[in-house]
mmCIF file of C-alpha atoms in Angstrom:
data_model
loop_
_atom_site.group_PDB
_atom_site.id
_atom_site.type_symbol
_atom_site.label_atom_id
_atom_site.label_comp_id
_atom_site.label_asym_id
_atom_site.label_seq_id
_atom_site.Cartn_x
_atom_site.Cartn_y
_atom_site.Cartn_z
ATOM 1 C CA MET A 23 -3.244 -7.915 -7.121
ATOM 2 C CA THR A 24 -3.100 -4.671 -9.122
ATOM 3 C CA GLU A 25 -0.832 -1.837 -8.048
ATOM 4 C CA LYS A 26 -3.872 0.209 -7.045
ATOM 5 C CA GLN A 27 -5.233 -2.591 -4.848
ATOM 6 C CA SER A 28 -1.853 -2.929 -3.152
ATOM 7 C CA LEU A 29 -1.811 0.799 -2.496
ATOM 8 C CA LYS A 30 -5.253 0.587 -0.917
ATOM 9 C CA GLU A 31 -4.124 -2.294 1.309
ATOM 10 C CA ILE A 32 -1.105 -0.322 2.464
ATOM 11 C CA ILE A 33 -3.235 2.748 3.165
ATOM 12 C CA ALA A 34 -5.622 0.619 5.236
ATOM 13 C CA PHE A 35 -2.619 -0.784 7.133
ATOM 14 C CA ILE A 36 -1.372 2.752 7.850
ATOM 15 C CA SER A 37 -4.708 3.434 9.551
ATOM 16 C CA TYR A 38 -4.604 0.090 11.377
ATOM 17 C CA ILE A 39 -1.188 0.791 12.924
ATOM 18 C CA ASP A 40 -2.430 4.126 14.262
ATOM 19 C CA GLN A 41 -3.604 1.946 17.157
ATOM 20 C CA LEU A 42 -0.019 1.643 18.397
ATOM 21 C CA LYS A 43 -0.461 5.202 19.715
ATOM 22 C CA ASN A 44 -2.991 3.764 22.157
ATOM 23 C CA VAL A 45 -0.807 0.943 23.486
ATOM 24 C CA ILE A 46 0.280 2.299 26.864
ATOM 25 C CA ARG A 47 3.461 1.142 28.576
ATOM 26 C CA LYS A 48 4.331 1.127 32.279
ATOM 27 C CA ASN A 49 7.232 3.390 31.481
ATOM 28 C CA GLY A 50 6.904 7.143 32.059
ATOM 29 C CA LEU A 51 7.969 10.143 30.001
ATOM 30 C CA HIS A 52 11.182 11.817 31.126
ATOM 31 C CA ASP A 53 9.167 14.614 32.772
ATOM 32 C CA ALA A 54 7.021 11.948 34.526
ATOM 33 C CA SER A 55 3.844 13.656 33.269
ATOM 34 C CA ARG A 56 2.277 10.430 31.958
ATOM 35 C CA GLU A 57 2.992 6.913 30.715
ATOM 36 C CA GLU A 58 4.534 6.462 27.314
ATOM 37 C CA ASN A 59 2.812 4.850 24.338
ATOM 38 C CA THR A 60 4.501 2.384 22.038
ATOM 39 C CA ALA A 61 4.354 4.527 18.882
ATOM 40 C CA GLU A 62 6.322 7.369 20.454
ATOM 41 C CA HIS A 63 8.704 4.862 22.051
ATOM 42 C CA SER A 64 9.361 3.415 18.575
ATOM 43 C CA TRP A 65 10.201 6.868 17.246
ATOM 44 C CA HIS A 66 12.495 7.540 20.175
ATOM 45 C CA ALA A 67 14.266 4.219 19.675
ATOM 46 C CA ALA A 68 14.774 4.649 15.919
ATOM 47 C CA LEU A 69 16.202 8.153 16.288
ATOM 48 C CA SER A 70 18.357 7.182 19.292
ATOM 49 C CA ALA A 71 19.857 4.362 17.220
ATOM 50 C CA LEU A 72 20.821 6.835 14.498
ATOM 51 C CA LEU A 73 22.513 9.109 17.049
ATOM 52 C CA LEU A 74 24.251 6.287 18.911
ATOM 53 C CA ALA A 75 25.392 4.404 15.785
ATOM 54 C CA PRO A 76 29.101 5.185 16.416
ATOM 55 C CA TYR A 77 28.805 3.320 19.733
ATOM 56 C CA ALA A 78 27.759 -0.017 18.222
ATOM 57 C CA ASP A 79 30.536 -2.521 18.949
ATOM 58 C CA GLN A 80 30.287 -4.307 15.608
ATOM 59 C CA ALA A 81 29.849 -2.572 12.243
ATOM 60 C CA VAL A 82 26.096 -2.217 11.662
ATOM 61 C CA ASP A 83 23.863 -1.265 8.766
ATOM 62 C CA ILE A 84 22.215 1.524 10.759
ATOM 63 C CA ASP A 85 19.383 1.881 8.237
ATOM 64 C CA LYS A 86 18.352 -1.684 8.953
ATOM 65 C CA VAL A 87 18.562 -1.063 12.711
ATOM 66 C CA ILE A 88 16.256 1.937 12.296
ATOM 67 C CA LYS A 89 13.730 -0.086 10.298
ATOM 68 C CA MET A 90 13.775 -2.867 12.906
ATOM 69 C CA LEU A 91 13.047 -0.351 15.645
ATOM 70 C CA LEU A 92 10.215 1.249 13.684
ATOM 71 C CA ILE A 93 8.398 -2.084 13.438
ATOM 72 C CA HIS A 94 9.655 -4.098 16.447
ATOM 73 C CA ASP A 95 6.630 -3.404 18.642
ATOM 74 C CA LEU A 96 3.819 -3.512 16.048
ATOM 75 C CA VAL A 97 2.859 -6.891 17.529
ATOM 76 C CA GLU A 98 1.667 -5.019 20.621
ATOM 77 C CA ILE A 99 -1.385 -3.850 18.672
ATOM 78 C CA GLU A 100 -2.661 -7.412 19.013
ATOM 79 C CA ALA A 101 -0.598 -8.763 21.930
ATOM 80 C CA GLY A 102 -0.369 -5.684 24.194
ATOM 81 C CA ASP A 103 2.755 -4.459 25.935
ATOM 82 C CA THR A 104 4.629 -6.833 28.244
ATOM 83 C CA PHE A 105 6.299 -5.269 31.271
ATOM 84 C CA VAL A 106 9.839 -6.691 31.345
ATOM 85 C CA TYR A 107 9.917 -6.818 35.158
ATOM 86 C CA ASP A 108 6.855 -9.089 35.372
ATOM 87 C CA ARG A 109 8.349 -12.593 35.137
ATOM 88 C CA GLU A 110 5.031 -14.336 34.484
ATOM 89 C CA GLU A 111 4.113 -12.014 31.644
ATOM 90 C CA VAL A 112 7.554 -12.365 30.066
ATOM 91 C CA ALA A 113 7.411 -16.167 30.220
ATOM 92 C CA LYS A 114 4.255 -16.320 28.118
ATOM 93 C CA GLN A 115 5.299 -13.530 25.758
ATOM 94 C CA GLY A 116 6.948 -15.582 22.988
ATOM 95 C CA PRO A 117 4.119 -17.444 21.244
ATOM 96 C CA SER A 118 1.495 -14.733 21.491
ATOM 97 C CA GLU A 119 3.751 -12.122 19.899
ATOM 98 C CA ALA A 120 4.648 -14.491 17.051
ATOM 99 C CA GLU A 121 0.944 -15.139 16.468
ATOM 100 C CA ALA A 122 0.286 -11.415 16.540
ATOM 101 C CA ALA A 123 2.988 -10.829 13.924
ATOM 102 C CA GLY A 124 1.241 -13.315 11.641
ATOM 103 C CA ILE A 125 -2.143 -11.635 12.060
ATOM 104 C CA ILE A 126 -0.749 -8.160 11.542
ATOM 105 C CA LEU A 127 1.528 -8.798 8.599
ATOM 106 C CA SER A 128 -1.093 -10.775 6.653
ATOM 107 C CA LYS A 129 -2.911 -7.448 6.240
ATOM 108 C CA LEU A 130 -0.167 -6.208 3.914
ATOM 109 C CA PRO A 131 0.615 -6.975 0.253
ATOM 110 C CA GLU A 132 3.201 -9.764 -0.046
ATOM 111 C CA GLN A 133 6.163 -7.464 -0.724
ATOM 112 C CA GLN A 134 5.646 -5.290 2.360
ATOM 113 C CA GLY A 135 4.527 -8.215 4.531
ATOM 114 C CA GLU A 136 7.742 -10.108 3.798
ATOM 115 C CA LEU A 137 9.896 -7.045 4.374
ATOM 116 C CA LEU A 138 8.424 -6.498 7.837
ATOM 117 C CA GLN A 139 8.398 -10.192 8.755
ATOM 118 C CA ASN A 140 12.107 -10.471 7.920
ATOM 119 C CA LEU A 141 12.973 -7.416 9.986
ATOM 120 C CA TRP A 142 10.920 -8.707 12.922
ATOM 121 C CA ASP A 143 12.398 -12.227 12.770
ATOM 122 C CA GLU A 144 15.928 -10.863 12.625
ATOM 123 C CA PHE A 145 15.269 -8.518 15.562
ATOM 124 C CA GLU A 146 13.756 -11.267 17.697
ATOM 125 C CA ALA A 147 16.561 -13.773 16.935
ATOM 126 C CA ARG A 148 19.206 -11.322 18.232
ATOM 127 C CA VAL A 149 22.001 -12.943 16.199
ATOM 128 C CA THR A 150 23.086 -10.274 13.717
ATOM 129 C CA PRO A 151 25.010 -7.145 14.837
ATOM 130 C CA GLU A 152 22.004 -5.057 13.719
ATOM 131 C CA ALA A 153 19.573 -7.011 15.898
ATOM 132 C CA LYS A 154 21.927 -6.874 18.903
ATOM 133 C CA PHE A 155 22.350 -3.130 18.598
ATOM 134 C CA ALA A 156 18.618 -2.544 18.032
ATOM 135 C CA LYS A 157 17.830 -4.610 21.135
ATOM 136 C CA ALA A 158 20.409 -2.661 23.144
ATOM 137 C CA ILE A 159 18.696 0.619 22.243
ATOM 138 C CA ASP A 160 15.247 -0.846 22.924
ATOM 139 C CA ARG A 161 16.357 -1.898 26.411
ATOM 140 C CA PHE A 162 18.338 1.224 27.153
ATOM 141 C CA LEU A 163 15.487 3.690 26.651
ATOM 142 C CA PRO A 164 13.030 2.595 29.367
ATOM 143 C CA LEU A 165 15.920 2.137 31.796
ATOM 144 C CA TYR A 166 17.170 5.632 30.957
ATOM 145 C CA SER A 167 13.743 7.202 31.410
ATOM 146 C CA ASN A 168 13.642 5.682 34.916
ATOM 147 C CA ILE A 169 16.979 7.346 35.614
ATOM 148 C CA ILE A 170 15.660 10.732 34.498
ATOM 149 C CA ASN A 171 12.185 10.501 36.064
ATOM 150 C CA HIS A 172 13.538 8.883 39.257
ATOM 151 C CA GLY A 173 12.032 5.427 39.068
ATOM 152 C CA TYR A 174 8.565 6.150 37.637
ATOM 153 C CA SER A 175 8.060 2.494 36.666
ATOM 154 C CA TRP A 176 10.613 0.994 39.097
ATOM 155 C CA LEU A 177 9.469 2.180 42.510
ATOM 156 C CA PRO A 178 5.782 1.123 42.236
ATOM 157 C CA TYR A 179 6.870 -2.410 41.310
ATOM 158 C CA ASP A 180 9.736 -2.750 43.807
ATOM 159 C CA VAL A 181 12.197 -3.357 41.011
ATOM 160 C CA THR A 182 15.750 -4.066 42.219
ATOM 161 C CA GLN A 183 19.158 -3.226 40.768
ATOM 162 C CA THR A 184 19.891 -6.948 40.415
ATOM 163 C CA HIS A 185 16.771 -7.452 38.321
ATOM 164 C CA VAL A 186 17.427 -4.356 36.183
ATOM 165 C CA SER A 187 21.003 -5.490 35.538
ATOM 166 C CA GLU A 188 19.890 -9.023 34.692
ATOM 167 C CA ILE A 189 17.141 -7.924 32.280
ATOM 168 C CA ASN A 190 19.223 -5.242 30.619
ATOM 169 C CA SER A 191 22.624 -6.870 30.422
ATOM 170 C CA ILE A 192 21.866 -7.612 26.759
ATOM 171 C CA ILE A 193 22.747 -3.958 26.190
ATOM 172 C CA LYS A 194 26.333 -5.262 26.517
ATOM 173 C CA ASP A 195 25.873 -7.409 23.405
ATOM 174 C CA GLY A 196 25.245 -4.291 21.321
ATOM 175 C CA SER A 197 27.316 -1.566 22.940
ATOM 176 C CA ILE A 198 29.867 -1.905 25.721
ATOM 177 C CA GLY A 199 30.214 1.879 25.935
ATOM 178 C CA LEU A 200 26.506 2.287 26.592
ATOM 179 C CA TRP A 201 26.526 -0.539 29.139
ATOM 180 C CA GLU A 202 29.379 1.055 31.097
ATOM 181 C CA LEU A 203 27.380 4.259 31.321
ATOM 182 C CA VAL A 204 24.317 2.289 32.444
ATOM 183 C CA GLU A 205 26.224 0.631 35.279
ATOM 184 C CA VAL A 206 27.221 4.020 36.689
ATOM 185 C CA MET A 207 23.623 5.265 36.315
ATOM 186 C CA LEU A 208 22.244 2.263 38.214
ATOM 187 C CA ASP A 209 24.683 2.716 41.099
ATOM 188 C CA ASP A 210 23.666 6.374 41.329
ATOM 189 C CA ALA A 211 19.971 5.421 41.216
ATOM 190 C CA VAL A 212 20.381 3.096 44.194
ATOM 191 C CA GLN A 213 22.350 5.700 46.092
ATOM 192 C CA GLU A 214 19.701 8.344 45.428
ATOM 193 C CA GLY A 215 16.912 5.999 46.444
ATOM 194 C CA TYR A 216 14.861 5.505 43.299
ATOM 195 C CA LEU A 217 16.014 1.947 42.697
ATOM 196 C CA ASN A 218 16.003 -0.794 45.326
ATOM 197 C CA PRO A 219 19.422 -2.441 45.882
ATOM 198 C CA MET B 2 35.925 16.156 22.765
ATOM 199 C CA THR B 3 36.608 12.598 23.955
ATOM 200 C CA GLU B 4 34.431 9.721 22.805
ATOM 201 C CA LYS B 5 32.975 9.439 26.298
ATOM 202 C CA GLN B 6 32.039 13.128 26.393
ATOM 203 C CA SER B 7 30.354 12.798 22.998
ATOM 204 C CA LEU B 8 28.387 9.817 24.252
ATOM 205 C CA LYS B 9 27.226 11.820 27.270
ATOM 206 C CA GLU B 10 26.137 14.685 25.025
ATOM 207 C CA ILE B 11 24.142 12.315 22.827
ATOM 208 C CA ILE B 12 22.535 10.701 25.867
ATOM 209 C CA ALA B 13 21.538 14.154 27.172
ATOM 210 C CA PHE B 14 20.079 14.948 23.744
ATOM 211 C CA ILE B 15 18.044 11.724 23.807
ATOM 212 C CA SER B 16 16.445 12.954 27.028
ATOM 213 C CA TYR B 17 15.949 16.452 25.606
ATOM 214 C CA ILE B 18 14.024 15.170 22.555
ATOM 215 C CA ASP B 19 11.654 13.247 24.813
ATOM 216 C CA GLN B 20 9.829 16.588 24.917
ATOM 217 C CA LEU B 21 8.549 16.001 21.381
ATOM 218 C CA LYS B 22 6.050 13.578 22.983
ATOM 219 C CA ASN B 23 4.482 16.618 24.640
ATOM 220 C CA VAL B 24 4.124 18.730 21.496
ATOM 221 C CA ILE B 25 0.418 18.387 20.725
ATOM 222 C CA ARG B 26 -0.970 18.831 17.224
ATOM 223 C CA LYS B 27 -4.459 19.899 16.150
ATOM 224 C CA ASN B 28 -4.742 16.613 14.329
ATOM 225 C CA GLY B 29 -6.647 13.707 15.939
ATOM 226 C CA LEU B 30 -5.877 10.008 16.192
ATOM 227 C CA HIS B 31 -7.751 7.803 13.727
ATOM 228 C CA ASP B 32 -10.143 6.735 16.493
ATOM 229 C CA ALA B 33 -10.670 10.434 17.389
ATOM 230 C CA SER B 34 -9.895 9.650 21.057
ATOM 231 C CA ARG B 35 -7.411 12.513 21.437
ATOM 232 C CA GLU B 36 -5.030 14.838 19.602
ATOM 233 C CA GLU B 37 -1.816 13.440 18.248
ATOM 234 C CA ASN B 38 1.661 14.374 19.482
ATOM 235 C CA THR B 39 4.585 15.048 17.187
ATOM 236 C CA ALA B 40 6.757 12.114 18.331
ATOM 237 C CA GLU B 41 4.125 9.527 17.423
ATOM 238 C CA HIS B 42 3.389 11.406 14.184
ATOM 239 C CA SER B 43 7.094 11.154 13.297
ATOM 240 C CA TRP B 44 7.035 7.386 13.862
ATOM 241 C CA HIS B 45 3.896 7.047 11.756
ATOM 242 C CA ALA B 46 5.448 9.075 8.949
ATOM 243 C CA ALA B 47 8.741 7.159 8.893
ATOM 244 C CA LEU B 48 7.024 3.769 8.814
ATOM 245 C CA SER B 49 4.445 4.902 6.242
ATOM 246 C CA ALA B 50 7.290 6.031 3.976
ATOM 247 C CA LEU B 51 8.854 2.573 4.172
ATOM 248 C CA LEU B 52 5.550 0.930 3.252
ATOM 249 C CA LEU B 53 4.729 3.402 0.470
ATOM 250 C CA ALA B 54 8.236 3.476 -1.041
ATOM 251 C CA PRO B 55 7.110 1.693 -4.262
ATOM 252 C CA TYR B 56 4.717 4.593 -4.912
ATOM 253 C CA ALA B 57 7.403 7.304 -5.029
ATOM 254 C CA ASP B 58 7.446 8.691 -8.562
ATOM 255 C CA GLN B 59 11.203 9.109 -8.720
ATOM 256 C CA ALA B 60 13.730 6.568 -7.448
ATOM 257 C CA VAL B 61 14.408 7.407 -3.801
ATOM 258 C CA ASP B 62 16.918 6.350 -1.161
ATOM 259 C CA ILE B 63 14.169 5.282 1.217
ATOM 260 C CA ASP B 64 16.568 5.079 4.169
ATOM 261 C CA LYS B 65 17.277 8.765 3.787
ATOM 262 C CA VAL B 66 13.540 9.523 3.535
ATOM 263 C CA ILE B 67 12.996 7.643 6.803
ATOM 264 C CA LYS B 68 15.761 9.561 8.564
ATOM 265 C CA MET B 69 14.341 12.881 7.322
ATOM 266 C CA LEU B 70 10.932 11.979 8.713
ATOM 267 C CA LEU B 71 12.366 10.916 12.072
ATOM 268 C CA ILE B 72 13.932 14.354 12.570
ATOM 269 C CA HIS B 73 11.776 16.716 10.460
ATOM 270 C CA ASP B 74 9.696 18.014 13.371
ATOM 271 C CA LEU B 75 12.331 18.189 16.121
ATOM 272 C CA VAL B 76 12.254 21.965 15.680
ATOM 273 C CA GLU B 77 8.780 21.909 17.240
ATOM 274 C CA ILE B 78 10.369 21.318 20.648
ATOM 275 C CA GLU B 79 11.441 24.971 20.515
ATOM 276 C CA ALA B 80 9.078 26.428 17.906
ATOM 277 C CA GLY B 81 5.837 24.527 18.631
ATOM 278 C CA ASP B 82 3.551 22.959 16.033
ATOM 279 C CA THR B 83 2.144 25.158 13.272
ATOM 280 C CA PHE B 84 -1.347 24.321 12.065
ATOM 281 C CA VAL B 85 -1.136 24.266 8.243
ATOM 282 C CA TYR B 86 -4.638 25.727 7.864
ATOM 283 C CA ASP B 87 -3.797 28.869 9.850
ATOM 284 C CA ARG B 88 -2.397 31.234 7.199
ATOM 285 C CA GLU B 89 -0.919 33.721 9.680
ATOM 286 C CA GLU B 90 0.937 31.033 11.607
ATOM 287 C CA VAL B 91 2.273 29.492 8.393
ATOM 288 C CA ALA B 92 3.525 32.858 7.113
ATOM 289 C CA LYS B 93 5.781 33.391 10.115
ATOM 290 C CA GLN B 94 6.871 29.755 10.352
ATOM 291 C CA GLY B 95 10.101 29.927 8.302
ATOM 292 C CA PRO B 96 12.585 31.921 10.412
ATOM 293 C CA SER B 97 11.511 30.635 13.819
ATOM 294 C CA GLU B 98 11.883 26.988 12.797
ATOM 295 C CA ALA B 99 15.317 27.664 11.294
ATOM 296 C CA GLU B 100 16.357 29.357 14.539
ATOM 297 C CA ALA B 101 14.974 26.427 16.509
ATOM 298 C CA ALA B 102 17.017 24.005 14.397
ATOM 299 C CA GLY B 103 20.155 25.952 15.276
ATOM 300 C CA ILE B 104 19.376 25.891 19.001
ATOM 301 C CA ILE B 105 18.518 22.205 19.001
ATOM 302 C CA LEU B 106 21.332 20.866 16.882
ATOM 303 C CA SER B 107 24.018 22.809 18.739
ATOM 304 C CA LYS B 108 23.321 20.465 21.663
ATOM 305 C CA LEU B 109 24.858 17.556 19.728
ATOM 306 C CA PRO B 110 28.493 16.626 18.990
ATOM 307 C CA GLU B 111 29.596 17.952 15.610
ATOM 308 C CA GLN B 112 29.192 14.664 13.727
ATOM 309 C CA GLN B 113 25.571 14.109 14.772
ATOM 310 C CA GLY B 114 24.693 17.801 14.588
ATOM 311 C CA GLU B 115 25.837 18.004 10.977
ATOM 312 C CA LEU B 116 24.044 14.802 10.036
ATOM 313 C CA LEU B 117 20.730 16.113 11.345
ATOM 314 C CA GLN B 118 21.227 19.627 9.979
ATOM 315 C CA ASN B 119 21.848 18.225 6.489
ATOM 316 C CA LEU B 120 18.757 16.031 6.642
ATOM 317 C CA TRP B 121 16.632 18.941 7.871
ATOM 318 C CA ASP B 122 17.945 21.386 5.244
ATOM 319 C CA GLU B 123 17.341 18.870 2.455
ATOM 320 C CA PHE B 124 13.816 18.152 3.696
ATOM 321 C CA GLU B 125 12.930 21.839 3.961
ATOM 322 C CA ALA B 126 14.344 22.709 0.511
ATOM 323 C CA ARG B 127 12.077 20.112 -1.159
ATOM 324 C CA VAL B 128 14.350 19.765 -4.203
ATOM 325 C CA THR B 129 15.617 16.161 -4.069
ATOM 326 C CA PRO B 130 13.327 13.186 -4.800
ATOM 327 C CA GLU B 131 13.811 12.081 -1.178
ATOM 328 C CA ALA B 132 12.659 15.421 0.218
ATOM 329 C CA LYS B 133 9.661 15.536 -2.123
ATOM 330 C CA PHE B 134 8.555 12.060 -1.147
ATOM 331 C CA ALA B 135 9.113 12.704 2.573
ATOM 332 C CA LYS B 136 7.046 15.886 2.339
ATOM 333 C CA ALA B 137 4.286 14.001 0.500
ATOM 334 C CA ILE B 138 4.065 11.494 3.343
ATOM 335 C CA ASP B 139 4.185 14.243 5.972
ATOM 336 C CA ARG B 140 1.260 16.011 4.293
ATOM 337 C CA PHE B 141 -0.711 12.875 3.528
ATOM 338 C CA LEU B 142 -0.924 11.613 7.114
ATOM 339 C CA PRO B 143 -2.892 14.423 8.810
ATOM 340 C CA LEU B 144 -5.182 14.640 5.782
ATOM 341 C CA TYR B 145 -5.762 10.890 5.939
ATOM 342 C CA SER B 146 -6.506 10.953 9.659
ATOM 343 C CA ASN B 147 -9.203 13.556 8.959
ATOM 344 C CA ILE B 148 -10.689 11.169 6.409
ATOM 345 C CA ILE B 149 -10.790 8.333 8.943
ATOM 346 C CA ASN B 150 -11.924 10.368 11.969
ATOM 347 C CA HIS B 151 -14.396 12.421 9.904
ATOM 348 C CA GLY B 152 -12.850 15.865 10.039
ATOM 349 C CA TYR B 153 -11.553 15.974 13.638
ATOM 350 C CA SER B 154 -9.304 18.941 12.853
ATOM 351 C CA TRP B 155 -11.200 20.201 9.770
ATOM 352 C CA LEU B 156 -14.708 20.842 11.020
ATOM 353 C CA PRO B 157 -13.822 22.966 14.089
ATOM 354 C CA TYR B 158 -11.767 25.294 11.858
ATOM 355 C CA ASP B 159 -14.163 25.466 8.883
ATOM 356 C CA VAL B 160 -11.498 24.060 6.582
ATOM 357 C CA THR B 161 -12.614 23.828 2.937
ATOM 358 C CA GLN B 162 -11.810 21.337 0.186
ATOM 359 C CA THR B 163 -10.184 24.147 -1.821
ATOM 360 C CA HIS B 164 -7.833 24.943 1.037
ATOM 361 C CA VAL B 165 -7.015 21.262 1.704
ATOM 362 C CA SER B 166 -6.246 20.712 -1.992
ATOM 363 C CA GLU B 167 -4.111 23.848 -2.158
ATOM 364 C CA ILE B 168 -2.069 23.022 0.969
ATOM 365 C CA ASN B 169 -1.639 19.364 0.123
ATOM 366 C CA SER B 170 -1.101 19.461 -3.621
ATOM 367 C CA ILE B 171 2.626 19.041 -2.923
ATOM 368 C CA ILE B 172 1.763 15.373 -2.374
ATOM 369 C CA LYS B 173 1.696 15.317 -6.191
ATOM 370 C CA ASP B 174 5.380 16.200 -6.328
ATOM 371 C CA GLY B 175 6.251 12.996 -4.463
ATOM 372 C CA SER B 176 3.607 10.483 -5.517
ATOM 373 C CA ILE B 177 0.976 10.876 -8.213
ATOM 374 C CA GLY B 178 -0.629 7.561 -7.176
ATOM 375 C CA LEU B 179 -1.132 8.788 -3.636
ATOM 376 C CA TRP B 180 -2.467 12.136 -4.845
ATOM 377 C CA GLU B 181 -5.054 10.448 -7.074
ATOM 378 C CA LEU B 182 -6.299 8.497 -4.072
ATOM 379 C CA VAL B 183 -6.418 11.706 -2.012
ATOM 380 C CA GLU B 184 -8.583 13.475 -4.593
ATOM 381 C CA VAL B 185 -11.184 10.704 -4.394
ATOM 382 C CA MET B 186 -11.057 10.797 -0.584
ATOM 383 C CA LEU B 187 -11.632 14.560 -0.516
ATOM 384 C CA ASP B 188 -14.641 14.347 -2.829
ATOM 385 C CA ASP B 189 -16.104 11.642 -0.574
ATOM 386 C CA ALA B 190 -15.405 13.760 2.526
ATOM 387 C CA VAL B 191 -17.359 16.697 1.092
ATOM 388 C CA GLN B 192 -20.224 14.431 0.059
ATOM 389 C CA GLU B 193 -20.382 12.874 3.526
ATOM 390 C CA GLY B 194 -20.272 16.282 5.200
ATOM 391 C CA TYR B 195 -17.021 16.306 7.147
ATOM 392 C CA LEU B 196 -15.247 18.733 4.847
ATOM 393 C CA ASN B 197 -16.711 22.034 3.649
ATOM 394 C CA PRO B 198 -16.867 22.400 -0.148
#
């Protein structure tokens, strides 16, 4: 492929991924005015990682964490968003997201396709310090928005503190400091009535 | 400040910047379904920079470009979005955005505040290869969405090809390859009637 053809493929991909702005999550904005889309969530996650980098428990290449978070949810263009508190949805999530990654990344020139596939695989495997920290940020944000907007996506689904703790305890694998803060937030949420015990 | 206090300040800042999801631009999504917000634009820009990195004319630290694009529009939380085709708005843009940066970044612990201030200053000065490439991407995206959605934010404001070329010629300073593609796109847009000559 010539350099010009590759450029055209990338430009077409940039238009394709615009669709992530239309993937709507259960999660609400902090002001509870509407549900969040996955593109703006990805921005929020990448920038939060940069700010919280000193709180990663293991040394991380923060630039790689940021790149993982920019691309981690691209699969939702084909697979849709999975609500973490729906056990049935979560159970069937694995294969369809992997298939989606294949479909999506085949649209790119080899160099860019490989770059994104490697970042996605590393993120999903949750083995490296970068993947663990990226996952911690990805899990922290929707939990935190429920703290601020008083259970926007918790109360309608009767989500309990036990379930939130279980789902989000992987935050611990990336940042103990963040997890300690989360535990206090969850206790407060129960006490104030926007999270079921 | 203790480490715990710094963490709390960063967490508060992460909630504060959620407001960028409510800063609405004139620019439309590629499917023309609605106007774009600045948070999702920032995601789109950061990821597009990663994909287009091989087309930067000078060697760039792409990780720095990505970080610049993640934070470049935070000032809009305080200063609002400025439509590049409104000459009066653009003329008064400078001071109010610089003031906004001061207000916003003072909310962070010193380490993070300085990091973001340096990225923002470098981006705005447009001197380094990283800043030039970041600016090229930032200018390319709204232009490109107008190509795809057939003048969503051009036609209602009687924007002309001359004005688009003038405003966006700084794309040239970051990527000649991208600029060449843009020139073809603009000619097509005029021919197909969604950009005034």
